[in-house]
XYZ file of N, CA and C in Angstrom:
717
model
N -13.558 -18.476 7.939
C -12.668 -18.460 8.086
C -11.586 -19.949 8.525
N -10.415 -19.635 8.459
C -10.125 -20.525 7.474
C -9.754 -21.576 10.245
N -9.207 -22.795 9.114
C -8.333 -23.805 10.274
C -7.305 -24.627 10.173
N -6.425 -24.432 11.273
C -5.557 -25.100 11.083
C -4.719 -26.366 12.477
N -4.878 -27.416 11.363
C -5.726 -28.106 12.695
C -3.639 -28.871 12.863
N -2.834 -28.906 13.800
C -1.938 -29.374 13.793
C -1.159 -30.679 14.866
N -0.509 -31.744 14.554
C -0.320 -32.542 15.240
C 1.142 -33.222 15.067
N 2.187 -33.138 16.531
C 3.230 -32.966 16.191
C 4.067 -33.604 17.003
N 4.947 -34.111 17.265
C 5.690 -34.843 18.802
C 6.346 -33.916 19.673
N 5.936 -34.340 20.674
C 7.291 -33.113 21.200
C 5.991 -32.056 21.950
N 4.592 -32.024 21.657
C 3.348 -30.827 21.902
C 2.449 -31.684 23.026
N 3.276 -31.813 24.026
C 3.039 -32.362 25.194
C 1.939 -31.995 26.277
N 3.014 -30.821 26.172
C 2.399 -29.601 26.827
C 2.463 -28.408 27.160
N 2.014 -27.412 28.101
C 0.645 -26.620 27.492
C 1.282 -25.513 26.522
N 3.040 -25.526 27.256
C 3.889 -24.440 26.497
C 4.996 -24.908 24.968
N 4.661 -25.790 25.091
C 5.550 -26.556 24.171
C 4.316 -26.352 23.236
N 2.586 -26.193 23.095
C 1.372 -26.690 22.279
C 1.441 -25.060 21.704
N 1.871 -24.061 23.143
C 2.228 -22.506 22.982
C 2.699 -22.046 21.190
N 4.526 -22.345 21.940
C 4.851 -22.248 20.589
C 4.997 -22.539 19.318
N 4.013 -24.052 19.222
C 3.439 -23.816 17.809
C 2.461 -23.375 17.497
N 2.502 -23.181 18.555
C 0.353 -22.410 18.320
C 1.103 -20.918 17.695
N 1.024 -20.101 18.412
C 2.184 -19.320 18.167
C 2.914 -18.820 16.053
N 3.208 -19.833 16.495
C 4.395 -19.819 15.394
C 3.946 -19.836 13.583
N 2.402 -20.318 14.370
C 1.402 -20.855 12.576
C 1.439 -19.923 13.475
N 0.534 -19.029 13.728
C -0.784 -17.099 13.683
C 0.272 -16.674 13.297
N 1.920 -17.397 12.941
C 2.201 -15.904 12.503
C 1.576 -16.443 11.204
N 2.224 -16.835 11.071
C 1.712 -17.705 9.313
C 0.129 -17.607 8.489
N -0.181 -17.454 9.363
C -1.748 -17.724 9.245
C -2.621 -16.914 10.282
N -1.682 -14.919 10.655
C -3.076 -14.898 11.610
C -4.350 -14.374 11.987
N -4.916 -14.869 10.141
C -6.995 -15.075 10.772
C -7.205 -15.763 10.981
N -5.851 -17.533 11.011
C -7.341 -18.731 11.479
C -6.729 -18.867 12.695
N -8.665 -19.993 13.187
C -8.750 -20.663 14.469
C -7.069 -21.922 14.382
N -6.108 -22.098 15.156
C -4.752 -22.629 15.527
C -4.958 -23.648 16.110
N -5.222 -24.564 16.319
C -5.197 -26.236 17.168
C -4.477 -26.499 17.172
N -3.319 -27.068 17.834
C -2.384 -28.029 18.386
C -2.217 -29.209 19.689
N -2.471 -30.027 18.803
C -2.772 -31.501 19.673
C -0.882 -31.843 19.463
N -1.187 -33.819 20.559
C 0.271 -34.555 19.642
C 0.196 -35.243 18.953
N 1.168 -35.389 18.434
C 1.225 -36.259 17.588
C 0.739 -37.853 17.994
N 0.550 -38.355 19.297
C 0.051 -39.052 19.469
C -2.117 -39.300 19.088
N -2.647 -37.961 19.564
C -3.195 -37.829 19.017
C -4.548 -37.595 18.232
N -3.305 -37.566 17.338
C -3.333 -37.541 15.620
C -3.396 -38.937 15.563
N -3.036 -39.958 15.773
C -3.589 -40.954 16.014
C -4.401 -42.312 16.150
N -4.445 -41.519 17.527
C -6.165 -41.933 18.065
C -7.042 -41.819 16.946
N -7.465 -40.436 16.624
C -8.741 -39.864 16.124
C -8.001 -39.954 14.382
N -6.899 -41.120 13.702
C -6.524 -41.624 12.335
C -6.739 -43.147 12.312
N -7.507 -43.707 14.145
C -7.133 -45.292 13.335
C -8.305 -45.252 13.872
N -8.345 -44.250 15.411
C -9.690 -45.090 16.695
C -10.889 -44.303 16.376
N -11.232 -42.975 15.817
C -12.060 -42.450 15.601
C -12.869 -41.558 17.056
N -13.710 -42.035 17.928
C -13.706 -41.586 18.884
C -13.564 -42.857 19.713
N -13.552 -44.388 19.067
C -13.083 -45.395 19.832
C -12.162 -45.706 20.869
N -12.685 -46.700 22.492
C -11.558 -46.577 22.677
C -9.928 -47.707 21.943
N -9.034 -47.166 22.651
C -8.311 -48.496 22.585
C -6.862 -47.905 22.345
N -5.929 -48.319 22.007
C -4.254 -47.501 22.052
C -3.961 -48.743 20.921
N -2.621 -46.731 21.094
C -2.900 -45.725 20.051
C -1.156 -46.105 20.314
N -0.604 -46.440 19.311
C 0.802 -46.396 19.026
C 1.687 -45.822 18.229
N 2.991 -45.206 18.255
C 3.786 -44.921 16.932
C 5.272 -45.824 17.364
N 5.796 -46.142 15.749
C 6.359 -46.558 15.905
C 7.296 -46.151 13.986
N 8.135 -45.217 14.714
C 8.637 -44.916 13.198
C 10.179 -44.448 13.322
N 11.044 -43.177 13.043
C 11.529 -42.827 13.748
C 11.912 -42.588 15.728
N 11.349 -42.413 15.708
C 11.006 -43.336 17.419
C 9.697 -44.227 17.598
N 9.432 -44.336 19.445
C 8.228 -45.023 20.030
C 7.457 -44.512 20.399
N 6.237 -44.941 20.850
C 5.909 -44.075 21.818
C 4.436 -44.297 21.805
N 3.508 -44.736 23.647
C 2.125 -45.142 23.117
C 1.017 -44.755 23.435
N -0.294 -44.880 24.237
C -0.544 -43.511 24.639
C -2.010 -44.726 24.406
N -3.499 -45.217 25.905
C -4.129 -44.566 25.984
C -5.273 -44.940 25.143
N -7.024 -43.914 24.162
C -7.125 -43.412 24.419
C -8.323 -44.118 24.299
N -9.216 -42.783 25.363
C -10.295 -43.521 26.279
C -11.986 -42.969 25.270
N -11.567 -42.270 23.556
C -12.598 -42.254 22.488
C -12.746 -40.702 22.877
N -12.401 -39.892 23.557
C -12.022 -38.512 23.468
C -10.788 -38.219 24.432
N -10.162 -38.896 25.661
C -8.524 -38.508 25.336
C -7.930 -39.707 25.529
N -6.521 -38.582 25.938
C -5.715 -39.490 26.279
C -4.540 -39.701 27.845
N -4.893 -41.277 27.878
C -4.475 -41.384 29.374
C -2.352 -40.408 29.758
N -2.174 -40.215 30.381
C -0.823 -39.726 30.635
C -0.406 -40.710 30.293
N 1.292 -40.124 29.176
C 1.784 -41.430 29.230
C 3.043 -41.682 30.172
N 3.668 -42.868 30.664
C 4.964 -43.257 30.924
C 5.786 -43.560 29.799
N 5.737 -43.013 28.399
C 6.554 -44.675 27.276
C 7.018 -42.491 26.775
N 7.564 -42.880 25.374
C 8.249 -41.597 24.605
C 9.107 -41.370 24.815
N 9.517 -41.418 25.877
C 11.546 -40.871 26.837
C 12.460 -40.691 25.670
N 12.127 -41.014 24.491
C 13.365 -40.138 23.422
C 14.676 -41.934 23.039
N 15.635 -41.896 22.248
C 16.490 -42.376 21.563
C 17.795 -42.718 22.890
N 17.494 -41.488 23.544
C 18.635 -42.118 24.820
C 17.934 -42.790 25.220
N 16.574 -42.688 26.061
C 16.463 -43.561 27.295
C 15.096 -44.344 26.987
N 14.673 -44.649 25.589
C 13.154 -45.574 25.014
C 13.699 -45.489 23.634
N 12.406 -45.096 23.507
C 11.899 -45.804 21.792
C 12.584 -47.211 21.140
N 12.249 -47.861 22.446
C 12.263 -49.346 21.744
C 11.037 -49.696 20.663
N 12.130 -50.454 19.937
C 11.498 -51.248 18.325
C 11.106 -50.221 17.593
N 11.630 -49.378 17.752
C 12.214 -47.859 16.921
C 12.736 -47.763 15.846
N 12.653 -46.729 14.988
C 14.031 -46.620 14.123
C 14.782 -46.987 14.378
N 14.762 -45.655 15.030
C 16.265 -45.211 16.459
C 16.856 -46.552 16.528
N 16.269 -47.596 17.402
C 16.183 -48.043 18.177
C 17.736 -49.165 17.441
N 16.239 -49.643 16.148
C 16.400 -50.450 15.267
C 17.930 -50.322 15.050
N 18.694 -48.606 14.508
C 20.074 -48.170 14.472
C 21.076 -48.542 15.244
N 20.071 -48.311 16.060
C 21.400 -48.298 17.249
C 21.932 -49.834 17.366
N 21.261 -50.643 16.935
C 21.923 -52.189 16.832
C 22.588 -52.863 15.982
N 22.132 -51.856 14.802
C 22.462 -52.849 13.889
C 24.630 -52.143 13.781
N 24.268 -50.855 14.038
C 25.581 -50.176 14.078
C 26.527 -51.105 15.522
N 25.951 -51.030 16.904
C 26.397 -51.744 17.503
C 27.096 -52.948 17.379
N 26.396 -54.209 16.668
C 26.647 -55.037 16.543
C 27.544 -55.182 14.898
N 27.609 -54.369 13.943
C 28.735 -53.981 13.135
C 29.834 -53.700 14.135
N 30.264 -52.865 14.869
C 31.264 -51.916 15.496
C 32.074 -53.425 16.293
N 30.994 -53.772 16.626
C 31.669 -55.127 17.651
C 32.231 -56.396 17.429
N 31.586 -56.591 15.819
C 32.221 -57.990 14.983
C 30.881 -59.186 15.227
N 29.934 -58.655 16.020
C 28.570 -59.906 16.165
C 27.694 -60.383 14.961
N 27.696 -59.279 14.240
C 27.516 -58.982 12.986
C 26.869 -60.430 11.815
N 26.218 -61.120 11.616
C 26.775 -62.266 10.658
C 27.397 -61.292 9.371
N 28.453 -62.764 9.425
C 29.442 -61.743 7.977
C 28.865 -61.806 6.993
N 28.214 -62.258 6.457
C 27.325 -61.754 4.748
C 26.663 -60.372 5.203
N 26.100 -59.877 6.732
C 25.414 -59.085 6.571
C 26.341 -58.173 7.057
N 27.095 -58.195 7.533
C 28.100 -57.180 7.238
C 28.799 -56.737 6.808
N 29.118 -57.387 5.242
C 29.491 -56.843 4.297
C 28.622 -56.297 3.283
N 28.275 -56.618 3.346
C 26.685 -55.296 3.020
C 26.355 -54.723 3.337
N 26.566 -54.320 4.399
C 26.282 -53.358 5.401
C 27.389 -52.478 5.633
N 28.106 -52.562 5.220
C 29.649 -52.486 5.211
C 29.809 -51.071 3.797
N 28.670 -52.415 2.582
C 29.387 -51.804 0.598
C 28.413 -50.787 1.345
N 27.045 -50.901 2.025
C 25.971 -49.908 1.471
C 26.373 -48.275 1.923
N 26.878 -48.137 2.861
C 27.118 -46.855 4.362
C 28.887 -47.406 4.581
N 29.286 -48.255 4.291
C 30.929 -47.549 4.391
C 31.786 -46.952 6.153
N 30.436 -48.124 6.684
C 30.464 -47.350 7.917
C 32.291 -47.899 8.667
N 32.287 -46.527 9.572
C 33.578 -46.527 10.549
C 33.398 -46.199 11.662
N 33.976 -46.683 12.309
C 33.409 -45.697 13.697
C 33.764 -44.732 14.798
N 34.731 -44.004 13.118
C 34.739 -42.412 13.455
C 33.370 -42.102 12.563
N 32.596 -42.096 11.632
C 31.433 -41.492 10.860
C 30.246 -41.919 11.851
N 30.151 -42.933 12.673
C 29.361 -42.922 14.017
C 29.349 -41.964 14.938
N 30.488 -41.900 15.590
C 30.882 -41.136 16.333
C 30.751 -39.567 16.051
N 30.929 -39.148 15.278
C 30.808 -37.925 14.316
C 29.531 -37.948 14.620
N 28.647 -38.264 14.095
C 27.034 -38.307 13.475
C 26.216 -38.355 14.628
N 26.231 -39.073 15.668
C 26.207 -39.431 16.943
C 26.027 -38.633 18.115
N 27.067 -38.192 18.088
C 27.866 -37.674 18.554
C 28.160 -35.903 18.602
N 28.158 -35.073 17.476
C 29.074 -33.997 17.060
C 27.890 -33.526 16.188
N 26.620 -34.093 15.814
C 25.685 -33.700 14.557
C 24.277 -33.821 15.127
N 23.461 -32.730 14.254
C 22.215 -32.403 15.404
C 21.586 -33.804 14.682
N 19.714 -34.553 15.410
C 19.763 -35.210 14.996
C 19.603 -36.108 15.076
N 20.568 -37.741 15.804
C 21.447 -38.299 15.591
C 20.689 -39.500 15.392
N 18.762 -40.070 16.290
C 18.306 -40.292 15.765
C 17.564 -41.136 14.240
N 18.093 -39.517 13.761
C 17.499 -40.085 11.924
C 18.491 -40.677 12.146
N 19.769 -39.853 12.494
C 20.551 -40.757 11.325
C 20.396 -42.408 11.910
N 20.356 -42.878 13.067
C 20.130 -44.203 13.613
C 19.462 -45.009 12.608
N 17.759 -43.693 12.678
C 16.885 -44.463 11.642
C 16.757 -44.302 10.430
N 18.758 -44.113 10.382
C 18.857 -44.401 8.264
C 19.646 -45.475 8.129
N 19.266 -46.553 8.808
C 19.484 -46.929 8.512
C 18.225 -48.624 7.969
N 17.617 -47.915 8.300
C 16.105 -48.925 8.149
C 14.984 -49.350 7.214
N 16.210 -48.491 5.822
C 15.535 -49.247 4.898
C 16.723 -50.382 4.423
N 17.910 -50.289 4.520
C 19.146 -51.758 5.056
C 18.592 -52.815 5.776
N 17.568 -52.863 6.577
C 16.250 -53.458 7.082
C 15.994 -53.822 6.594
N 15.081 -53.647 5.494
C 14.346 -53.148 4.775
C 14.001 -54.060 3.448
N 15.470 -53.816 3.323
C 16.131 -54.880 2.015
C 15.961 -56.280 2.724
N 16.537 -56.651 3.922
C 16.864 -57.475 3.991
C 16.338 -58.365 5.002
N 14.886 -58.265 4.642
C 14.142 -58.350 5.589
C 13.750 -59.265 6.059
N 14.131 -60.517 5.398
C 14.066 -62.173 5.113
C 15.233 -63.267 5.843
N 17.173 -61.956 5.545
C 17.421 -62.288 5.892
C 16.920 -62.671 7.702
N 17.625 -64.250 8.474
C 17.593 -64.535 9.899
C 17.442 -63.844 10.942
N 19.001 -63.300 10.421
C 19.902 -62.632 11.145
C 18.613 -60.641 11.818
N 18.309 -60.372 9.718
C 17.236 -58.764 10.424
C 16.543 -59.424 11.429
N 15.438 -60.668 10.749
C 14.258 -61.037 10.791
C 14.277 -61.872 12.223
N 15.683 -62.201 12.932
C 15.741 -61.329 14.745
C 15.733 -60.698 15.584
N 16.072 -60.232 15.016
C 15.736 -58.154 15.012
C 14.973 -57.594 14.834
N 14.097 -57.583 14.227
C 12.789 -57.185 14.237
C 12.183 -57.854 15.573
N 11.915 -58.643 15.195
C 11.112 -59.507 16.485
C 11.340 -58.908 17.281
N 13.002 -59.351 17.676
C 13.646 -58.874 19.361
C 12.859 -56.778 19.689
N 13.386 -55.894 18.965
C 12.782 -54.831 19.124
C 11.658 -54.637 18.931
N 10.343 -55.984 18.877
C 8.940 -55.557 18.411
C 8.950 -56.428 19.932
N 9.350 -56.677 20.320
C 8.854 -58.508 21.758
C 9.464 -56.914 22.532
N 10.303 -55.768 22.515
C 10.734 -54.699 24.010
C 10.103 -53.883 23.301
N 8.994 -53.124 23.068
C 8.959 -52.591 22.653
C 6.839 -53.284 23.523
N 6.750 -54.730 22.808
C 5.177 -54.387 22.977
C 5.179 -55.630 24.951
N 6.892 -55.766 25.165
C 6.566 -55.956 27.420
C 6.529 -54.537 27.693
N 8.029 -53.530 27.199
C 7.744 -52.992 28.080
C 6.408 -51.712 27.958
N 6.155 -51.510 27.074
C 4.730 -50.308 26.451
C 3.362 -50.835 26.976
N 2.665 -51.986 25.915
C 1.254 -52.201 25.592
C 1.121 -53.242 26.799
N 2.394 -54.504 26.819
C 1.735 -54.814 28.512
C 1.262 -54.503 29.741
N 1.780 -53.259 30.363
C 1.826 -52.603 30.967
C 0.897 -51.593 31.228
N -0.105 -51.164 30.546
C -1.472 -51.437 30.585
C -1.888 -52.975 30.683
N -2.770 -52.422 31.869
C -3.330 -53.661 32.991
C -4.262 -54.814 31.973
N -5.034 -53.904 31.048
C -6.386 -54.694 29.956
C -5.589 -54.644 28.825
N -4.936 -54.553 28.663
C -4.625 -54.751 27.012
C -5.071 -55.527 25.875
N -5.089 -56.766 26.615
C -6.367 -57.495 25.183
C -7.812 -57.732 25.932
N -7.864 -56.530 26.523
C -8.735 -56.520 26.321
C -9.452 -54.986 24.611
N -8.118 -54.829 24.062
C -8.847 -53.420 23.666
C -7.403 -53.828 22.644
N -8.578 -53.026 21.425
C -7.901 -53.063 19.719
C -6.381 -52.673 19.623
N -5.237 -52.404 19.062
C -3.973 -51.613 19.525
C -4.117 -51.532 18.375
N -3.766 -50.368 17.388
C -3.787 -49.221 16.577
C -1.974 -49.008 16.615
N -1.684 -48.809 15.272
C 0.595 -48.328 14.563
C -0.139 -47.732 13.963
N 0.686 -46.294 14.030
C 1.385 -45.786 12.445
C 2.593 -44.905 12.487
N 3.032 -45.758 11.328
C 4.606 -45.457 11.452
C 4.790 -45.854 10.200
N 6.086 -46.141 9.798
C 6.813 -46.342 8.543
C 7.404 -47.911 9.351
N 7.627 -47.772 10.424
C 8.892 -49.294 10.724
C 7.356 -50.060 10.977
N 6.169 -49.367 12.045
C 5.409 -50.643 11.726
C 5.040 -51.457 10.576
N 4.630 -50.478 9.585
C 4.239 -49.942 8.519
C 4.638 -51.877 7.705
N 6.283 -51.048 7.372
C 7.429 -52.232 6.871
C 7.903 -53.051 7.179
N 7.192 -53.157 8.560
C 7.446 -54.242 9.291
C 6.527 -55.153 9.460
N 5.224 -54.559 9.291
C 3.801 -55.828 10.142
C 4.152 -56.873 10.210
N 4.897 -57.834 9.273
C 4.643 -59.195 9.471
C 5.419 -59.742 10.954
N 6.455 -59.200 11.140
C 7.674 -59.116 12.427
C 6.345 -58.956 13.738
N 5.435 -57.720 13.558
C 4.579 -56.732 14.298
C 3.762 -57.762 14.836
N 2.929 -57.726 13.877
C 1.836 -59.018 13.724
C 2.064 -60.335 14.864
N 3.099 -61.137 13.946
C 3.567 -62.085 15.105
C 4.094 -62.341 16.273
N 5.375 -60.929 16.802
C 4.891 -60.478 17.646
C 3.660 -60.741 18.938
N 3.106 -59.259 18.506
C 1.760 -59.033 18.205
C 0.772 -60.237 19.054
N 0.291 -60.935 18.428
C -0.244 -62.380 18.282
C 0.866 -63.844 19.597
N 1.652 -63.762 19.792
C 2.446 -64.015 20.499
C 1.800 -64.081 21.864
N 1.603 -62.176 22.278
C 1.514 -61.591 23.397
C 0.164 -61.629 24.071
N -0.959 -62.147 22.961
C -2.338 -62.337 23.645
C -2.918 -60.009 22.648
N -2.108 -59.136 22.437
C -2.247 -57.797 21.960
C -2.773 -57.895 20.498
N -4.306 -57.279 20.585
C -5.551 -57.413 19.892
C -4.559 -56.736 18.621
N -4.747 -56.488 17.244
C -3.822 -55.478 16.619
C -5.584 -55.236 15.702
N -4.411 -53.985 15.355
C -6.207 -53.558 14.732
C -5.829 -52.933 13.803
N -5.463 -51.142 12.965
C -5.130 -51.117 11.729
C -2.871 -51.018 11.709
N -2.682 -50.546 10.905
C -1.198 -49.936 10.873
C -1.254 -49.572 9.934
N -0.823 -49.135 9.984
C -0.415 -46.971 8.868
C 0.402 -46.576 8.616
N 1.168 -46.260 7.491
C 2.371 -45.661 7.660
C 1.869 -44.137 7.297
N 1.420 -44.135 7.325
C 1.055 -42.003 8.021
C -0.566 -42.326 8.170
N -0.802 -41.760 9.035
C -2.186 -40.955 9.220
C -3.323 -39.675 8.775
N -2.092 -39.033 7.333
C -2.825 -37.771 7.235
C -4.012 -38.251 6.380
N -4.216 -39.002 5.777
C -5.612 -39.131 5.170
C -6.837 -39.484 5.842
N -7.003 -40.067 7.149
C -7.858 -40.505 7.629
C -8.073 -39.743 9.262
N -6.530 -39.138 9.209
C -7.040 -38.343 9.587
C -7.466 -37.164 9.368
N -7.315 -36.379 8.515
C -7.672 -35.019 7.471
C -9.521 -35.559 7.372
N -10.018 -36.909 7.252
C -11.694 -37.669 7.205
C -11.693 -37.225 8.164
N -11.341 -37.675 9.293
C -11.701 -37.654 10.618
C -12.047 -36.137 11.756
N -11.046 -34.951 11.429
C -11.474 -33.638 11.496
C -12.170 -32.820 10.955
N -12.524 -33.230 9.088
C -13.481 -32.709 8.795
C -14.456 -33.095 9.254
N -15.362 -34.490 8.799
C -16.953 -35.091 9.787
C -16.647 -34.199 11.337
N -15.901 -34.138 11.950
C -15.934 -34.523 12.903
C -16.384 -32.594 12.796
N -15.941 -31.701 12.256
C -16.173 -30.195 12.421
C -17.828 -30.044 11.549
N -18.273 -30.744 10.271
C -19.158 -30.991 9.207
C -20.224 -31.512 10.778
N -20.000 -32.076 11.814
C -20.829 -32.857 12.304
C -21.025 -31.336 13.553
N -20.141 -31.486 14.215
C -20.685 -29.481 14.839
C -21.056 -28.700 14.695
N -21.043 -28.249 13.652
C -21.368 -26.800 13.171
C -22.742 -27.804 12.744
N -22.734 -28.935 11.748
C -24.635 -29.212 12.462
C -25.422 -29.440 13.796
N -25.234 -29.901 14.678
C -25.313 -29.842 15.757
C -25.606 -28.260 15.924
N -24.640 -27.245 15.689
C -25.024 -25.846 16.812
C -25.632 -25.562 14.938
N -25.962 -25.766 14.847
C -26.984 -25.261 14.675
C -27.708 -25.611 14.149
N -28.395 -26.685 15.008
C -29.843 -27.665 15.424
C -29.559 -26.914 15.929
N -28.945 -26.389 16.611
C -29.221 -26.029 18.460
C -29.497 -24.421 18.592
N -29.760 -24.125 17.745
C -29.900 -22.801 17.007
C -31.278 -22.300 16.322
N -31.302 -23.376 15.950
C -32.898 -23.344 15.330
C -33.687 -23.485 15.662
N -33.429 -24.980 17.288
C -34.666 -24.332 18.684
C -35.073 -23.388 18.612
N -33.846 -22.461 18.903
C -35.175 -21.075 19.839
C -34.846 -19.965 18.744
N -35.095 -20.195 17.431
C -35.941 -18.955 16.156
C -36.983 -18.594 17.007
């Protein structure tokens, strides 16, 4: 029997998981299908079965506490309009606002304009009229990566991560007692600023992964092998 394990953003409710499961079943009709949240994948990839805090910081941002088996109900991950502090979309929004308002340093603004040819009309069209405006805003992350040592970019990164830590991680009463793990390209590429901000607030940083795929795959394979062995041993006791 084939098995498909899917970990995705937005798969936090039974009805949404059912939608994804039905779609996968149409492609893999004879397979066992399991659908979980993206944060659960992050937990398995970074913590395995150990308790700790898990955070996703990529195009969007989210955070939850993992007790080694279950994720706590998350009050975070409210999307790029109402949240996503410290994410690619959040940083992109700050860049665009500073550029359009004329508060971006002149040297950075010159580089930004040359690379993206941004105008108010272009921004309005992409943010208000096209699909996936969050992805458009996050598309400016490479510019930040190229200019990460510029004081303006460095300050922007630290302010964004500070907002994420204060708004999300520090709302958990015992955050300082647990390891905090991160997954996502924004957390990975700007790990220096992220680590500095976490240290400032007493956050114990564990792993920072760009992608959870390899450790997540290894965890699921090992878990299923252990389960099969346990079932086999249990059955052997009654032979």
